[in-house]
CSV table of C-alpha atoms in Angstrom, one decimal:
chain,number,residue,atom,x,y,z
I,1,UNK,CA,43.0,22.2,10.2
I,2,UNK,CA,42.8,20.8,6.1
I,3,UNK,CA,43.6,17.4,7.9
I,4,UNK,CA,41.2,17.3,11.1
I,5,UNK,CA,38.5,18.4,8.0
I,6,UNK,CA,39.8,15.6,6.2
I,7,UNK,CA,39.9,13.2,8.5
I,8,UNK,CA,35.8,14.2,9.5
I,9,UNK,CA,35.0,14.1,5.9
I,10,UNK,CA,36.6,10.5,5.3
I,11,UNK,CA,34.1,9.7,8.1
I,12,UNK,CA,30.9,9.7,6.3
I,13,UNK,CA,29.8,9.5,2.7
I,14,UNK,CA,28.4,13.2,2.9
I,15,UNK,CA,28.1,15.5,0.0
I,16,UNK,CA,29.1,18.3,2.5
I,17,UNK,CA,32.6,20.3,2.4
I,18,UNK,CA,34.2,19.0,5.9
I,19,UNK,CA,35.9,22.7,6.0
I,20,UNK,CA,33.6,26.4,5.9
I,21,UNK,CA,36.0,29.6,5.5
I,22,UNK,CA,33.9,32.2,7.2
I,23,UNK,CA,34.7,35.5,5.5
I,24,UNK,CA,34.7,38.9,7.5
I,25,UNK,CA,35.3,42.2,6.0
I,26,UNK,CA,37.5,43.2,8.9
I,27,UNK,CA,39.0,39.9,10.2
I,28,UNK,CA,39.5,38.2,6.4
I,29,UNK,CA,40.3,41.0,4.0
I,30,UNK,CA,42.3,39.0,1.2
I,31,UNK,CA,39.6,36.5,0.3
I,32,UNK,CA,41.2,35.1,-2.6
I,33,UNK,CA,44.5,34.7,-0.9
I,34,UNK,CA,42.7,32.4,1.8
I,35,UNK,CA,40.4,30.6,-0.8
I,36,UNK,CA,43.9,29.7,-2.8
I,37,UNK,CA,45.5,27.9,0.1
I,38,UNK,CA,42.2,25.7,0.8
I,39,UNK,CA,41.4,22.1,-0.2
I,40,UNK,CA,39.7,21.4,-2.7
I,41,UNK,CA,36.3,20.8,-1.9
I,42,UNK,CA,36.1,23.2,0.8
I,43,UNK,CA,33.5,25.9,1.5
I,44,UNK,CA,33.7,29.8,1.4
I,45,UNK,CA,31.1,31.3,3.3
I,46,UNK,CA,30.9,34.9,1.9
I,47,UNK,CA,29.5,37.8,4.4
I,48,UNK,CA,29.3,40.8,2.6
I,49,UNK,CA,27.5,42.6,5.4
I,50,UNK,CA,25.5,45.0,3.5
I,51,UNK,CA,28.2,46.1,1.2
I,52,UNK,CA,27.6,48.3,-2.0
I,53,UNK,CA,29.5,45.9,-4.1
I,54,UNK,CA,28.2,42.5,-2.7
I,55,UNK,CA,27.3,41.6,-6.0
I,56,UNK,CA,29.9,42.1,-8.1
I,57,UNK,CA,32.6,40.8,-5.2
I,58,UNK,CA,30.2,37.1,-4.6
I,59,UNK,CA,30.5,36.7,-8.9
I,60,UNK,CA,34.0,37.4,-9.0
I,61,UNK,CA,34.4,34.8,-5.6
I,62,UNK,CA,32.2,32.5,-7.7
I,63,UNK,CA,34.7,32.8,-10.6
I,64,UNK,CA,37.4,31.9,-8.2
I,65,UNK,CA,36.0,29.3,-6.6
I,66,UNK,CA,35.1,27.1,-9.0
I,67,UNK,CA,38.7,27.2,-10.2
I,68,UNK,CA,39.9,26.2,-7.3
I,69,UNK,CA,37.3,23.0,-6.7
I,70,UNK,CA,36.0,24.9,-4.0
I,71,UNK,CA,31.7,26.1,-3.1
I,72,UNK,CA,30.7,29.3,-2.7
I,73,UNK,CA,27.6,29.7,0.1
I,74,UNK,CA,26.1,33.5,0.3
I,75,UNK,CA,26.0,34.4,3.9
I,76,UNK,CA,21.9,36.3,4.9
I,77,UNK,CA,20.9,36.5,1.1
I,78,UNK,CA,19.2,33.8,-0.4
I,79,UNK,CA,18.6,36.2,-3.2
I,80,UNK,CA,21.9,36.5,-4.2
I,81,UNK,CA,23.0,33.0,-4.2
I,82,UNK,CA,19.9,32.2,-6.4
I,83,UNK,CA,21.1,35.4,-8.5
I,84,UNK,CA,24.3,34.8,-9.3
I,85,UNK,CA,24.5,30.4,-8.8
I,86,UNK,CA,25.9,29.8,-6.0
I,87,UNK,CA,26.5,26.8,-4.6
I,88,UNK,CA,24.5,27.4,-1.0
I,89,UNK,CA,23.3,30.2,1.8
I,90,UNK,CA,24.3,30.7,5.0
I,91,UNK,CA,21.3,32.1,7.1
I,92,UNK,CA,22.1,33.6,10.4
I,93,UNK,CA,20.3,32.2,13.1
I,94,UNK,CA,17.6,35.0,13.3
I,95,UNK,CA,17.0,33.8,9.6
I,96,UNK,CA,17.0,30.4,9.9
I,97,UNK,CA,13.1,30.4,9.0
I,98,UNK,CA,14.2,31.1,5.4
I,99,UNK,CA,15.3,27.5,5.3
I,100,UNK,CA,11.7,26.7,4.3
I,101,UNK,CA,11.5,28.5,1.1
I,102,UNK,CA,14.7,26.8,0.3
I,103,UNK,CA,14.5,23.2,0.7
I,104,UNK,CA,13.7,22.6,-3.5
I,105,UNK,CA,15.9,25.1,-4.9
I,106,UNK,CA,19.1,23.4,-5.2
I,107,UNK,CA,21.3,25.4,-3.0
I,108,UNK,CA,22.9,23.8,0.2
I,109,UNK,CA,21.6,25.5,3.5
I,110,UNK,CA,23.2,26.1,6.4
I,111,UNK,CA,22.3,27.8,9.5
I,112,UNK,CA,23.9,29.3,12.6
I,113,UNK,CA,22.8,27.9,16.0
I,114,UNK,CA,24.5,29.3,19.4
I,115,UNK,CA,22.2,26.6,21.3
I,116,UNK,CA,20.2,22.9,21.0
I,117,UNK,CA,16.9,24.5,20.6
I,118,UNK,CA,18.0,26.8,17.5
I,119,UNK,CA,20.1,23.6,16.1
I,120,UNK,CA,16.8,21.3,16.4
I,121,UNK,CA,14.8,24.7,14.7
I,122,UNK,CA,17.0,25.3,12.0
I,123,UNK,CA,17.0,21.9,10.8
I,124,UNK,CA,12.8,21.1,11.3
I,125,UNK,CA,12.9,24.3,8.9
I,126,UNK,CA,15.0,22.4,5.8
I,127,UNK,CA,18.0,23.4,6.8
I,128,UNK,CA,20.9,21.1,5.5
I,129,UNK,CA,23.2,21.5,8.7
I,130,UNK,CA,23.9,23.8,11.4
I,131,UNK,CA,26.7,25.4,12.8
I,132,UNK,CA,27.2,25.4,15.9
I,133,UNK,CA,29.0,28.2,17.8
I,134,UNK,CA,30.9,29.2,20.4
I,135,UNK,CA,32.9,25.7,20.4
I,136,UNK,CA,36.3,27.3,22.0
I,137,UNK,CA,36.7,30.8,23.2
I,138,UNK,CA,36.8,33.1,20.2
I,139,UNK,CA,38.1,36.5,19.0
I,140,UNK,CA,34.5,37.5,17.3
I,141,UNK,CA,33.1,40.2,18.5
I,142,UNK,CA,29.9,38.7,18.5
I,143,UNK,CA,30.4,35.2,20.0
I,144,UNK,CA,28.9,33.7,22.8
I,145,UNK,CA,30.5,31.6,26.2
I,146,UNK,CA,32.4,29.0,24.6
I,147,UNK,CA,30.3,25.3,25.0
I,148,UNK,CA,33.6,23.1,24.5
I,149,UNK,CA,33.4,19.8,22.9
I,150,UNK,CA,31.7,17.5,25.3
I,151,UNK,CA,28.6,19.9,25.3
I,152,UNK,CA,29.0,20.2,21.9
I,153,UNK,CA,29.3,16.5,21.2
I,154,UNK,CA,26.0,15.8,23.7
I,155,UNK,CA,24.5,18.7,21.6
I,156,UNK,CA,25.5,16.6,17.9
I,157,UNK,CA,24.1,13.1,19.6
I,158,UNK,CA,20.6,14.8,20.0
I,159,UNK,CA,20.3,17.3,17.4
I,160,UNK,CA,19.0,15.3,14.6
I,161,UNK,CA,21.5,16.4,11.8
I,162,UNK,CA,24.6,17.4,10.8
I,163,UNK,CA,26.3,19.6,13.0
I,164,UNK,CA,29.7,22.0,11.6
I,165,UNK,CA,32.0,23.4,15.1
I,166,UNK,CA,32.5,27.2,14.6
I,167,UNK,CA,34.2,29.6,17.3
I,168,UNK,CA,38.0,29.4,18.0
I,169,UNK,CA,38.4,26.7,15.8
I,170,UNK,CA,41.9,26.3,14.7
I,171,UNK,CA,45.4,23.8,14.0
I,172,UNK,CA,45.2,23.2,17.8
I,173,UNK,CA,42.0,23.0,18.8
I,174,UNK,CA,40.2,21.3,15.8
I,175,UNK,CA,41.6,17.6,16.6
I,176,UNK,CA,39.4,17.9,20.1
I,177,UNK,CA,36.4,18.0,17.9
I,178,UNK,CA,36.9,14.4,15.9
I,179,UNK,CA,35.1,12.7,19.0
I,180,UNK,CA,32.0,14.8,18.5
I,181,UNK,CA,30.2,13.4,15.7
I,182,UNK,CA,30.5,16.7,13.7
I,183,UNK,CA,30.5,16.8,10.2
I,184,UNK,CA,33.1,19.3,9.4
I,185,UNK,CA,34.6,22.4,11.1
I,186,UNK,CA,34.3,26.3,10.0
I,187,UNK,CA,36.4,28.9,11.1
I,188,UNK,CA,37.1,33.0,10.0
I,189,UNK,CA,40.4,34.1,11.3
I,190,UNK,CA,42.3,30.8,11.3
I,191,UNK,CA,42.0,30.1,7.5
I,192,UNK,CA,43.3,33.6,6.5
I,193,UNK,CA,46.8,32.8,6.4
């Protein structure tokens, strides 16, 4: 997958990370471990899901980022990332309206889309990119039908920004998506190990 990112990233002269690491509390428990075996330049999303110690744990991934050459994006708190200096949000896609209040302070913003219309939405809204999900059929409990690449590649010609694949991503199925005009690819499971 590290190449198939690099290989999107030599694409363009984007300031994005080619590669997300989605963090889950179930699915990625070792955090660190992942972040250590990613290229540098790479992003971690981190979901804390409402956890008690979401604080402390996004400082400490900070910490550990930076060390690495790597950016740290809160996942559904704006708040925090602000709080603690992160280097972007996430924003679910029933949050993607919180891209507006975010366009001037300095954090990258992206935002989850399952469909064209949410993509196009997100983006009017100031978000920085969108990503795109189900690509391939996927092992997350909440994931959609999976669209494929050619619908996601008819999706990326259209969409007006940059578009990341999320959703079964992985060493096998990630060189399907270099025809699709996306900017980089995101996966959970896949980068755990």
């Amino acid at each position: 997958m590290a190449r198939t990112a690099a290989a999107l990233g030599a694409r363009g002269a984007s300031r994005k990370p080619s590669l997300l690491f989605f963090t889950d509390p179930e699915r990625t428990p070792e955090i660190e471990a992942a972040m250590a075996r990613l290229p540098r330049g790479a992003a971690v999303v981190y979901r804390a899901f409402g956890a008690a110690d979401a604080e402390p744990r996004a400082r400490r991934l900070l910490a550990a980022a930076r060390a690495l050459g790597l950016k740290l994006l809160i996942g559904a708190d704006a708040a925090l990332a602000l709080r603690i200096g992160a280097d972007g949000v996430h924003l679910p896609q029933r949050l993607a309206a919180q891209a507006r209040g975010l366009r001037h302070r300095g954090l990258l913003v992206t935002a989850a889309a399952h469909d064209l219309p949410a993509a196009r939405r997100a983006l009017a809204w100031g978000a920085d990119a969108v990503v795109v999900s189900a690509i391939f059929p996927s092992a997350s409990p909440s994931a959609g039908p999976p669209m494929g690449p050619v619908r996601l590649a008819a999706l990326v010609r259209v969409v007006g920004g940059p578009v990341y694949a999320l959703g079964g991503v992985n060493d096998k199925t990630a060189r399907r998506l270099l025809p699709t005009g996306v900017v980089g690819i995101a996966a959970v499971e896949a980068l755990r190990t």
